[in-house]
Amino acid sequence: MCDREMCRVEDRDKKRRRFAIGTMGLRKLGEIRVEKLKNSMVNVRSGKMKMMLIRATTTVLLWICLVQLTALGGSLGLRVLKGWPSCFTQDSHSAAALDVKLLPVHARVLPHKRVYKNNGYLVVSCNGGLNQMRSAICDMVAIARYLNVTLIVPELDKTSFWADPSEFEDIFDVDHFITSLRDEVRILKQLPPRLKKRVELGIVHTMPPVSWSDISYYHNQILPLIQKYKVVHLNRTDARLANNGQPLELQKLRCRVNFRALRFTNQIEELGRRVVKLLRQNGPFLVLHLRYEMDMLAFSGCTQGCSAEEVEDLTRMRYAYPWWKEKIINSDLKRKDGLCPLTPEETALTLRALDIDRNIQIYIAAGEIYGGKRRMDSLAAAYPKLARKETLLGAADLQYFQNHSSQMAALDYLVSLESDIFVPTYDGNMAKVVEGHRRFLGFKKTILLDRRVLVELIDKYTSGLLGWDEFSSAVKDTHAQRMGNPRKRLVIADRPKEEDYFYANPEECLQPSDDDDDEEEAVNIL
């Protein structure tokens, strides 16, 4: 009995000890887990602290870099990327040839909007080739400014010989055009809806302004019409503003539009830089504006060196265009009067007589030369380093420009501005506008050929009346003062077509400022 009782007590004691031991084990295990949890939390907190420190340090460093860049005046804008290849350039080799310069770009400050009472809206349709339209746009901006009217972005010619479908924004940077002039004139991309509907319905006053008119004509004749009809459409805008006798501020505004506001699209500018770089890699280059295309010869009636069949083709073309008023033309007389573009053969003789280095690169800024290889052989023999945009660029680069003659002309324009020497063989619109632009850029060398004297000298040389030395000496003497140097613009009262063209010699924009020693003298007046 006693033993049994003792056994029970011992069993209870054993159970109590086992329970106590189990309880202590659980407590110990719990304490271990709690300790691990604490350690884990400490590690997490430590990691978060490290990440916060890293982020804070990075933020401070970035802020310091931004402050430094701001202090240096650099602004990382989109224009830094302007030199990169456009999406139209698919040839990686061509893209690698692009000259990319990451120059510091300053923050652009837009001019304040000009506040004035709007007298109405001016819609203009330009006519002719690229440079004829370019000068017309400059005139129309100046006219809109002085009439206090809103100008609608000009419409470009699509019906001329070139039949180029390009819109304004396909050739020029339209947003830059609008914003850069907003302190002078309000320019809109299109008419307000109500007025636009009226124009679409044909309810608009349309007229061509009188050629070579001064600003008083527009004040007295055009402004009352705009105030009456709210919208006036000028449908022919070439040579509508006089060269001389205009207010000085109007003349300066024409220059500001031409040299600052009319910037080509990024795509055209990029391609122009690439062509110039490719030429510069091989030394200096001369741009020859060889105006010997079929349309020029048909229009002028100049057929020197052409076959009988070619003369017939040119005559048919001249009669096909009713707005080309002169139909019966004596080519020989016109040539002797200096009114024909030099032929490729005459051009080769002239360049040689002027001692132009045989090894200089000559970039042909022109369309297809009439007569092709047969007419170019003598020039190629005298100057073997001939180049064209088609030979310098790949087909992929020019694909977008095909059938867009104005865009092609824009590319030639940019290369012409950058050339070491510019030689036009005819005084057409491109020759004149490039001449004036090169004057603005510092009177860069432009050889202005005296065709009347040249054809007389050439005929004497080819007939044996002059030896080469005599011929060369006479050519050089004739052109000694025709190299684009500063000179007064010729003014002929009552004969504006015969006087010097404003855009060929915008002398009002070339005056040095007494208050500024900047190398680019003309910047101040713009």
PDB file of N, CA and C in Angstrom, residues 383-476:
ATOM      1  N   TYR A 383      38.351  71.033-114.733  1.00  0.00           N
ATOM      2  CA  TYR A 383      38.242  70.913-113.277  1.00  0.00           C
ATOM      3  C   TYR A 383      37.696  69.525-112.936  1.00  0.00           C
ATOM      4  N   PRO A 384      38.576  68.565-112.767  1.00  0.00           N
ATOM      5  CA  PRO A 384      38.136  67.171-112.597  1.00  0.00           C
ATOM      6  C   PRO A 384      37.434  66.888-111.272  1.00  0.00           C
ATOM      7  N   LYS A 385      37.624  67.736-110.275  1.00  0.00           N
ATOM      8  CA  LYS A 385      37.007  67.475-108.967  1.00  0.00           C
ATOM      9  C   LYS A 385      35.623  68.125-108.887  1.00  0.00           C
ATOM     10  N   LEU A 386      34.740  67.675-109.758  1.00  0.00           N
ATOM     11  CA  LEU A 386      33.364  68.169-109.736  1.00  0.00           C
ATOM     12  C   LEU A 386      32.534  67.319-108.770  1.00  0.00           C
ATOM     13  N   ALA A 387      31.627  67.959-108.066  1.00  0.00           N
ATOM     14  CA  ALA A 387      30.779  67.237-107.107  1.00  0.00           C
ATOM     15  C   ALA A 387      29.367  67.791-107.162  1.00  0.00           C
ATOM     16  N   ARG A 388      28.435  66.948-106.834  1.00  0.00           N
ATOM     17  CA  ARG A 388      27.025  67.335-106.726  1.00  0.00           C
ATOM     18  C   ARG A 388      26.471  66.656-105.482  1.00  0.00           C
ATOM     19  N   LYS A 389      25.329  67.110-105.023  1.00  0.00           N
ATOM     20  CA  LYS A 389      24.719  66.461-103.862  1.00  0.00           C
ATOM     21  C   LYS A 389      24.442  64.989-104.132  1.00  0.00           C
ATOM     22  N   GLU A 390      24.118  64.672-105.394  1.00  0.00           N
ATOM     23  CA  GLU A 390      23.820  63.286-105.752  1.00  0.00           C
ATOM     24  C   GLU A 390      25.050  62.386-105.681  1.00  0.00           C
ATOM     25  N   THR A 391      26.254  62.966-105.839  1.00  0.00           N
ATOM     26  CA  THR A 391      27.472  62.165-105.767  1.00  0.00           C
ATOM     27  C   THR A 391      28.035  62.098-104.353  1.00  0.00           C
ATOM     28  N   LEU A 392      27.674  63.063-103.522  1.00  0.00           N
ATOM     29  CA  LEU A 392      28.183  63.100-102.153  1.00  0.00           C
ATOM     30  C   LEU A 392      27.300  62.337-101.178  1.00  0.00           C
ATOM     31  N   LEU A 393      26.028  62.252-101.485  1.00  0.00           N
ATOM     32  CA  LEU A 393      25.066  61.616-100.583  1.00  0.00           C
ATOM     33  C   LEU A 393      24.522  60.340-101.197  1.00  0.00           C
ATOM     34  N   GLY A 394      24.063  59.446-100.353  1.00  0.00           N
ATOM     35  CA  GLY A 394      23.449  58.216-100.827  1.00  0.00           C
ATOM     36  C   GLY A 394      22.016  58.430-101.255  1.00  0.00           C
ATOM     37  N   ALA A 395      21.482  57.463-101.973  1.00  0.00           N
ATOM     38  CA  ALA A 395      20.098  57.549-102.454  1.00  0.00           C
ATOM     39  C   ALA A 395      19.123  57.650-101.290  1.00  0.00           C
ATOM     40  N   ALA A 396      19.438  56.962-100.189  1.00  0.00           N
ATOM     41  CA  ALA A 396      18.547  56.993 -99.023  1.00  0.00           C
ATOM     42  C   ALA A 396      18.466  58.395 -98.428  1.00  0.00           C
ATOM     43  N   ASP A 397      19.584  59.133 -98.463  1.00  0.00           N
ATOM     44  CA  ASP A 397      19.595  60.492 -97.914  1.00  0.00           C
ATOM     45  C   ASP A 397      18.708  61.434 -98.714  1.00  0.00           C
ATOM     46  N   LEU A 398      18.685  61.239-100.035  1.00  0.00           N
ATOM     47  CA  LEU A 398      17.954  62.153-100.909  1.00  0.00           C
ATOM     48  C   LEU A 398      16.560  61.647-101.271  1.00  0.00           C
ATOM     49  N   GLN A 399      16.207  60.472-100.783  1.00  0.00           N
ATOM     50  CA  GLN A 399      14.919  59.877-101.155  1.00  0.00           C
ATOM     51  C   GLN A 399      13.752  60.789-100.821  1.00  0.00           C
ATOM     52  N   TYR A 400      13.796  61.380 -99.635  1.00  0.00           N
ATOM     53  CA  TYR A 400      12.692  62.242 -99.195  1.00  0.00           C
ATOM     54  C   TYR A 400      12.590  63.508-100.045  1.00  0.00           C
ATOM     55  N   PHE A 401      13.707  63.922-100.661  1.00  0.00           N
ATOM     56  CA  PHE A 401      13.739  65.176-101.410  1.00  0.00           C
ATOM     57  C   PHE A 401      13.348  65.019-102.878  1.00  0.00           C
ATOM     58  N   GLN A 402      13.230  63.778-103.337  1.00  0.00           N
ATOM     59  CA  GLN A 402      12.897  63.564-104.741  1.00  0.00           C
ATOM     60  C   GLN A 402      11.563  64.228-105.085  1.00  0.00           C
ATOM     61  N   ASN A 403      11.530  64.902-106.260  1.00  0.00           N
ATOM     62  CA  ASN A 403      10.336  65.615-106.725  1.00  0.00           C
ATOM     63  C   ASN A 403       9.967  66.785-105.816  1.00  0.00           C
ATOM     64  N   HIS A 404      10.931  67.257-105.039  1.00  0.00           N
ATOM     65  CA  HIS A 404      10.725  68.442-104.208  1.00  0.00           C
ATOM     66  C   HIS A 404      11.863  69.421-104.528  1.00  0.00           C
ATOM     67  N   SER A 405      11.736  70.094-105.651  1.00  0.00           N
ATOM     68  CA  SER A 405      12.837  70.925-106.150  1.00  0.00           C
ATOM     69  C   SER A 405      13.193  72.060-105.201  1.00  0.00           C
ATOM     70  N   SER A 406      12.210  72.602-104.492  1.00  0.00           N
ATOM     71  CA  SER A 406      12.503  73.695-103.557  1.00  0.00           C
ATOM     72  C   SER A 406      13.344  73.209-102.385  1.00  0.00           C
ATOM     73  N   GLN A 407      13.103  71.979-101.944  1.00  0.00           N
ATOM     74  CA  GLN A 407      13.910  71.429-100.854  1.00  0.00           C
ATOM     75  C   GLN A 407      15.330  71.126-101.337  1.00  0.00           C
ATOM     76  N   MET A 408      15.448  70.665-102.567  1.00  0.00           N
ATOM     77  CA  MET A 408      16.775  70.469-103.167  1.00  0.00           C
ATOM     78  C   MET A 408      17.507  71.809-103.267  1.00  0.00           C
ATOM     79  N   ALA A 409      16.776  72.846-103.675  1.00  0.00           N
ATOM     80  CA  ALA A 409      17.381  74.176-103.796  1.00  0.00           C
ATOM     81  C   ALA A 409      17.804  74.701-102.431  1.00  0.00           C
ATOM     82  N   ALA A 410      17.037  74.367-101.387  1.00  0.00           N
ATOM     83  CA  ALA A 410      17.397  74.785-100.029  1.00  0.00           C
ATOM     84  C   ALA A 410      18.721  74.161 -99.610  1.00  0.00           C
ATOM     85  N   LEU A 411      18.928  72.901 -99.983  1.00  0.00           N
ATOM     86  CA  LEU A 411      20.191  72.225 -99.676  1.00  0.00           C
ATOM     87  C   LEU A 411      21.348  72.915-100.390  1.00  0.00           C
ATOM     88  N   ASP A 412      21.168  73.238-101.669  1.00  0.00           N
ATOM     89  CA  ASP A 412      22.206  73.959-102.426  1.00  0.00           C
ATOM     90  C   ASP A 412      22.470  75.340-101.824  1.00  0.00           C
ATOM     91  N   TYR A 413      21.418  75.973-101.329  1.00  0.00           N
ATOM     92  CA  TYR A 413      21.545  77.298-100.725  1.00  0.00           C
ATOM     93  C   TYR A 413      22.487  77.242 -99.518  1.00  0.00           C
ATOM     94  N   LEU A 414      22.283  76.242 -98.653  1.00  0.00           N
ATOM     95  CA  LEU A 414      23.111  76.121 -97.452  1.00  0.00           C
ATOM     96  C   LEU A 414      24.582  75.877 -97.813  1.00  0.00           C
ATOM     97  N   VAL A 415      24.822  75.015 -98.799  1.00  0.00           N
ATOM     98  CA  VAL A 415      26.193  74.728 -99.210  1.00  0.00           C
ATOM     99  C   VAL A 415      26.820  75.972 -99.844  1.00  0.00           C
ATOM    100  N   SER A 416      26.028  76.714-100.596  1.00  0.00           N
ATOM    101  CA  SER A 416      26.534  77.939-101.231  1.00  0.00           C
ATOM    102  C   SER A 416      26.978  78.958-100.188  1.00  0.00           C
ATOM    103  N   LEU A 417      26.229  79.093 -99.109  1.00  0.00           N
ATOM    104  CA  LEU A 417      26.593  80.044 -98.058  1.00  0.00           C
ATOM    105  C   LEU A 417      27.938  79.706 -97.438  1.00  0.00           C
ATOM    106  N   GLU A 418      28.233  78.408 -97.312  1.00  0.00           N
ATOM    107  CA  GLU A 418      29.436  77.975 -96.610  1.00  0.00           C
ATOM    108  C   GLU A 418      30.665  77.875 -97.506  1.00  0.00           C
ATOM    109  N   SER A 419      30.505  78.047 -98.804  1.00  0.00           N
ATOM    110  CA  SER A 419      31.620  77.829 -99.730  1.00  0.00           C
ATOM    111  C   SER A 419      32.705  78.893 -99.578  1.00  0.00           C
ATOM    112  N   ASP A 420      33.919  78.523 -99.992  1.00  0.00           N
ATOM    113  CA  ASP A 420      35.023  79.485 -99.982  1.00  0.00           C
ATOM    114  C   ASP A 420      34.837  80.526-101.080  1.00  0.00           C
ATOM    115  N   ILE A 421      34.303  80.098-102.209  1.00  0.00           N
ATOM    116  CA  ILE A 421      34.012  81.008-103.324  1.00  0.00           C
ATOM    117  C   ILE A 421      32.652  80.625-103.890  1.00  0.00           C
ATOM    118  N   PHE A 422      31.850  81.623-104.206  1.00  0.00           N
ATOM    119  CA  PHE A 422      30.553  81.379-104.845  1.00  0.00           C
ATOM    120  C   PHE A 422      30.555  82.076-106.204  1.00  0.00           C
ATOM    121  N   VAL A 423      30.226  81.301-107.252  1.00  0.00           N
ATOM    122  CA  VAL A 423      30.230  81.850-108.615  1.00  0.00           C
ATOM    123  C   VAL A 423      28.900  81.517-109.292  1.00  0.00           C
ATOM    124  N   PRO A 424      28.018  82.495-109.457  1.00  0.00           N
ATOM    125  CA  PRO A 424      26.796  82.264-110.228  1.00  0.00           C
ATOM    126  C   PRO A 424      27.030  82.610-111.700  1.00  0.00           C
ATOM    127  N   THR A 425      26.493  81.797-112.596  1.00  0.00           N
ATOM    128  CA  THR A 425      26.668  82.073-114.032  1.00  0.00           C
ATOM    129  C   THR A 425      25.491  82.854-114.611  1.00  0.00           C
ATOM    130  N   TYR A 426      24.531  83.203-113.750  1.00  0.00           N
ATOM    131  CA  TYR A 426      23.381  83.994-114.179  1.00  0.00           C
ATOM    132  C   TYR A 426      22.849  84.705-112.935  1.00  0.00           C
ATOM    133  N   ASP A 427      22.359  85.938-113.121  1.00  0.00           N
ATOM    134  CA  ASP A 427      21.912  86.700-111.952  1.00  0.00           C
ATOM    135  C   ASP A 427      20.423  86.470-111.665  1.00  0.00           C
ATOM    136  N   GLY A 428      20.063  85.216-111.440  1.00  0.00           N
ATOM    137  CA  GLY A 428      18.689  84.882-111.059  1.00  0.00           C
ATOM    138  C   GLY A 428      18.472  85.114-109.578  1.00  0.00           C
ATOM    139  N   ASN A 429      17.316  84.671-109.108  1.00  0.00           N
ATOM    140  CA  ASN A 429      16.957  84.941-107.715  1.00  0.00           C
ATOM    141  C   ASN A 429      17.897  84.274-106.722  1.00  0.00           C
ATOM    142  N   MET A 430      18.286  83.013-106.983  1.00  0.00           N
ATOM    143  CA  MET A 430      19.197  82.369-106.036  1.00  0.00           C
ATOM    144  C   MET A 430      20.534  83.083-105.999  1.00  0.00           C
ATOM    145  N   ALA A 431      21.062  83.436-107.161  1.00  0.00           N
ATOM    146  CA  ALA A 431      22.349  84.134-107.212  1.00  0.00           C
ATOM    147  C   ALA A 431      22.292  85.426-106.398  1.00  0.00           C
ATOM    148  N   LYS A 432      21.210  86.163-106.530  1.00  0.00           N
ATOM    149  CA  LYS A 432      21.088  87.450-105.839  1.00  0.00           C
ATOM    150  C   LYS A 432      20.934  87.279-104.336  1.00  0.00           C
ATOM    151  N   VAL A 433      20.065  86.360-103.927  1.00  0.00           N
ATOM    152  CA  VAL A 433      19.801  86.201-102.495  1.00  0.00           C
ATOM    153  C   VAL A 433      21.022  85.614-101.785  1.00  0.00           C
ATOM    154  N   VAL A 434      21.699  84.648-102.412  1.00  0.00           N
ATOM    155  CA  VAL A 434      22.922  84.101-101.821  1.00  0.00           C
ATOM    156  C   VAL A 434      24.006  85.185-101.747  1.00  0.00           C
ATOM    157  N   GLU A 435      24.122  85.985-102.792  1.00  0.00           N
ATOM    158  CA  GLU A 435      25.095  87.089-102.777  1.00  0.00           C
ATOM    159  C   GLU A 435      24.869  87.992-101.575  1.00  0.00           C
ATOM    160  N   GLY A 436      23.616  88.386-101.365  1.00  0.00           N
ATOM    161  CA  GLY A 436      23.304  89.261-100.235  1.00  0.00           C
ATOM    162  C   GLY A 436      23.548  88.597 -98.900  1.00  0.00           C
ATOM    163  N   HIS A 437      23.232  87.321 -98.799  1.00  0.00           N
ATOM    164  CA  HIS A 437      23.429  86.602 -97.536  1.00  0.00           C
ATOM    165  C   HIS A 437      24.919  86.480 -97.225  1.00  0.00           C
ATOM    166  N   ARG A 438      25.729  86.238 -98.259  1.00  0.00           N
ATOM    167  CA  ARG A 438      27.176  86.148 -98.048  1.00  0.00           C
ATOM    168  C   ARG A 438      27.760  87.518 -97.686  1.00  0.00           C
ATOM    169  N   ARG A 439      27.182  88.584 -98.177  1.00  0.00           N
ATOM    170  CA  ARG A 439      27.589  89.922 -97.742  1.00  0.00           C
ATOM    171  C   ARG A 439      27.309  90.082 -96.246  1.00  0.00           C
ATOM    172  N   PHE A 440      26.132  89.650 -95.844  1.00  0.00           N
ATOM    173  CA  PHE A 440      25.743  89.753 -94.447  1.00  0.00           C
ATOM    174  C   PHE A 440      26.679  88.942 -93.544  1.00  0.00           C
ATOM    175  N   LEU A 441      27.165  87.819 -94.052  1.00  0.00           N
ATOM    176  CA  LEU A 441      28.043  86.953 -93.261  1.00  0.00           C
ATOM    177  C   LEU A 441      29.494  87.432 -93.242  1.00  0.00           C
ATOM    178  N   GLY A 442      29.753  88.603 -93.778  1.00  0.00           N
ATOM    179  CA  GLY A 442      31.113  89.144 -93.710  1.00  0.00           C
ATOM    180  C   GLY A 442      31.748  89.343 -95.064  1.00  0.00           C
ATOM    181  N   PHE A 443      30.928  89.621 -96.094  1.00  0.00           N
ATOM    182  CA  PHE A 443      31.422  89.884 -97.444  1.00  0.00           C
ATOM    183  C   PHE A 443      32.309  88.730 -97.926  1.00  0.00           C
ATOM    184  N   LYS A 444      31.760  87.514 -97.833  1.00  0.00           N
ATOM    185  CA  LYS A 444      32.486  86.334 -98.303  1.00  0.00           C
ATOM    186  C   LYS A 444      32.641  86.412 -99.824  1.00  0.00           C
ATOM    187  N   LYS A 445      33.696  85.815-100.343  1.00  0.00           N
ATOM    188  CA  LYS A 445      34.068  85.987-101.751  1.00  0.00           C
ATOM    189  C   LYS A 445      32.994  85.447-102.691  1.00  0.00           C
ATOM    190  N   THR A 446      32.429  86.337-103.465  1.00  0.00           N
ATOM    191  CA  THR A 446      31.414  86.003-104.468  1.00  0.00           C
ATOM    192  C   THR A 446      31.830  86.664-105.773  1.00  0.00           C
ATOM    193  N   ILE A 447      32.125  85.856-106.786  1.00  0.00           N
ATOM    194  CA  ILE A 447      32.568  86.406-108.077  1.00  0.00           C
ATOM    195  C   ILE A 447      31.349  86.661-108.948  1.00  0.00           C
ATOM    196  N   LEU A 448      31.073  87.941-109.175  1.00  0.00           N
ATOM    197  CA  LEU A 448      29.898  88.359-109.941  1.00  0.00           C
ATOM    198  C   LEU A 448      30.313  88.574-111.394  1.00  0.00           C
ATOM    199  N   LEU A 449      30.001  87.624-112.229  1.00  0.00           N
ATOM    200  CA  LEU A 449      30.495  87.631-113.607  1.00  0.00           C
ATOM    201  C   LEU A 449      29.793  88.696-114.455  1.00  0.00           C
ATOM    202  N   ASP A 450      30.600  89.435-115.182  1.00  0.00           N
ATOM    203  CA  ASP A 450      30.078  90.419-116.137  1.00  0.00           C
ATOM    204  C   ASP A 450      29.918  89.695-117.472  1.00  0.00           C
ATOM    205  N   ARG A 451      28.732  89.178-117.726  1.00  0.00           N
ATOM    206  CA  ARG A 451      28.528  88.310-118.892  1.00  0.00           C
ATOM    207  C   ARG A 451      28.653  89.064-120.209  1.00  0.00           C
ATOM    208  N   ARG A 452      28.254  90.305-120.255  1.00  0.00           N
ATOM    209  CA  ARG A 452      28.344  91.062-121.510  1.00  0.00           C
ATOM    210  C   ARG A 452      29.796  91.211-121.939  1.00  0.00           C
ATOM    211  N   VAL A 453      30.673  91.547-120.994  1.00  0.00           N
ATOM    212  CA  VAL A 453      32.093  91.677-121.314  1.00  0.00           C
ATOM    213  C   VAL A 453      32.703  90.309-121.593  1.00  0.00           C
ATOM    214  N   LEU A 454      32.295  89.321-120.805  1.00  0.00           N
ATOM    215  CA  LEU A 454      32.887  87.993-120.932  1.00  0.00           C
ATOM    216  C   LEU A 454      32.649  87.368-122.302  1.00  0.00           C
ATOM    217  N   VAL A 455      31.394  87.433-122.791  1.00  0.00           N
ATOM    218  CA  VAL A 455      31.130  86.768-124.078  1.00  0.00           C
ATOM    219  C   VAL A 455      31.897  87.463-125.209  1.00  0.00           C
ATOM    220  N   GLU A 456      32.102  88.762-125.089  1.00  0.00           N
ATOM    221  CA  GLU A 456      32.892  89.472-126.101  1.00  0.00           C
ATOM    222  C   GLU A 456      34.340  89.004-126.057  1.00  0.00           C
ATOM    223  N   LEU A 457      34.903  88.885-124.857  1.00  0.00           N
ATOM    224  CA  LEU A 457      36.288  88.429-124.712  1.00  0.00           C
ATOM    225  C   LEU A 457      36.439  86.972-125.152  1.00  0.00           C
ATOM    226  N   ILE A 458      35.460  86.141-124.794  1.00  0.00           N
ATOM    227  CA  ILE A 458      35.515  84.723-125.163  1.00  0.00           C
ATOM    228  C   ILE A 458      35.467  84.556-126.680  1.00  0.00           C
ATOM    229  N   ASP A 459      34.584  85.328-127.339  1.00  0.00           N
ATOM    230  CA  ASP A 459      34.493  85.236-128.803  1.00  0.00           C
ATOM    231  C   ASP A 459      35.804  85.676-129.464  1.00  0.00           C
ATOM    232  N   LYS A 460      36.433  86.706-128.916  1.00  0.00           N
ATOM    233  CA  LYS A 460      37.720  87.155-129.471  1.00  0.00           C
ATOM    234  C   LYS A 460      38.804  86.100-129.256  1.00  0.00           C
ATOM    235  N   TYR A 461      38.779  85.453-128.092  1.00  0.00           N
ATOM    236  CA  TYR A 461      39.800  84.431-127.820  1.00  0.00           C
ATOM    237  C   TYR A 461      39.602  83.197-128.702  1.00  0.00           C
ATOM    238  N   THR A 462      38.365  82.717-128.802  1.00  0.00           N
ATOM    239  CA  THR A 462      38.116  81.499-129.602  1.00  0.00           C
ATOM    240  C   THR A 462      38.321  81.743-131.096  1.00  0.00           C
ATOM    241  N   SER A 463      38.187  83.005-131.534  1.00  0.00           N
ATOM    242  CA  SER A 463      38.409  83.313-132.954  1.00  0.00           C
ATOM    243  C   SER A 463      39.872  83.645-133.244  1.00  0.00           C
ATOM    244  N   GLY A 464      40.702  83.679-132.209  1.00  0.00           N
ATOM    245  CA  GLY A 464      42.124  83.932-132.401  1.00  0.00           C
ATOM    246  C   GLY A 464      42.520  85.389-132.336  1.00  0.00           C
ATOM    247  N   LEU A 465      41.605  86.288-132.032  1.00  0.00           N
ATOM    248  CA  LEU A 465      41.941  87.714-131.963  1.00  0.00           C
ATOM    249  C   LEU A 465      42.684  88.063-130.678  1.00  0.00           C
ATOM    250  N   LEU A 466      42.561  87.215-129.660  1.00  0.00           N
ATOM    251  CA  LEU A 466      43.266  87.423-128.398  1.00  0.00           C
ATOM    252  C   LEU A 466      44.034  86.161-128.043  1.00  0.00           C
ATOM    253  N   GLY A 467      45.259  86.350-127.545  1.00  0.00           N
ATOM    254  CA  GLY A 467      45.998  85.211-127.018  1.00  0.00           C
ATOM    255  C   GLY A 467      45.529  84.913-125.604  1.00  0.00           C
ATOM    256  N   TRP A 468      45.991  83.771-125.057  1.00  0.00           N
ATOM    257  CA  TRP A 468      45.511  83.383-123.722  1.00  0.00           C
ATOM    258  C   TRP A 468      45.905  84.404-122.659  1.00  0.00           C
ATOM    259  N   ASP A 469      47.124  84.875-122.666  1.00  0.00           N
ATOM    260  CA  ASP A 469      47.568  85.815-121.640  1.00  0.00           C
ATOM    261  C   ASP A 469      46.763  87.108-121.690  1.00  0.00           C
ATOM    262  N   GLU A 470      46.515  87.602-122.901  1.00  0.00           N
ATOM    263  CA  GLU A 470      45.710  88.825-123.042  1.00  0.00           C
ATOM    264  C   GLU A 470      44.283  88.583-122.552  1.00  0.00           C
ATOM    265  N   PHE A 471      43.729  87.442-122.945  1.00  0.00           N
ATOM    266  CA  PHE A 471      42.363  87.091-122.543  1.00  0.00           C
ATOM    267  C   PHE A 471      42.264  86.983-121.014  1.00  0.00           C
ATOM    268  N   SER A 472      43.177  86.252-120.406  1.00  0.00           N
ATOM    269  CA  SER A 472      43.149  86.052-118.953  1.00  0.00           C
ATOM    270  C   SER A 472      43.314  87.376-118.207  1.00  0.00           C
ATOM    271  N   SER A 473      44.231  88.206-118.682  1.00  0.00           N
ATOM    272  CA  SER A 473      44.474  89.500-118.039  1.00  0.00           C
ATOM    273  C   SER A 473      43.229  90.384-118.109  1.00  0.00           C
ATOM    274  N   ALA A 474      42.541  90.381-119.259  1.00  0.00           N
ATOM    275  CA  ALA A 474      41.334  91.196-119.424  1.00  0.00           C
ATOM    276  C   ALA A 474      40.209  90.700-118.518  1.00  0.00           C
ATOM    277  N   VAL A 475      40.070  89.389-118.399  1.00  0.00           N
ATOM    278  CA  VAL A 475      39.026  88.822-117.525  1.00  0.00           C
ATOM    279  C   VAL A 475      39.292  89.209-116.075  1.00  0.00           C
ATOM    280  N   LYS A 476      40.541  89.113-115.638  1.00  0.00           N
ATOM    281  CA  LYS A 476      40.877  89.460-114.247  1.00  0.00           C
ATOM    282  C   LYS A 476      40.668  90.949-113.975  1.00  0.00           C
TER     283      LYS A 476
END
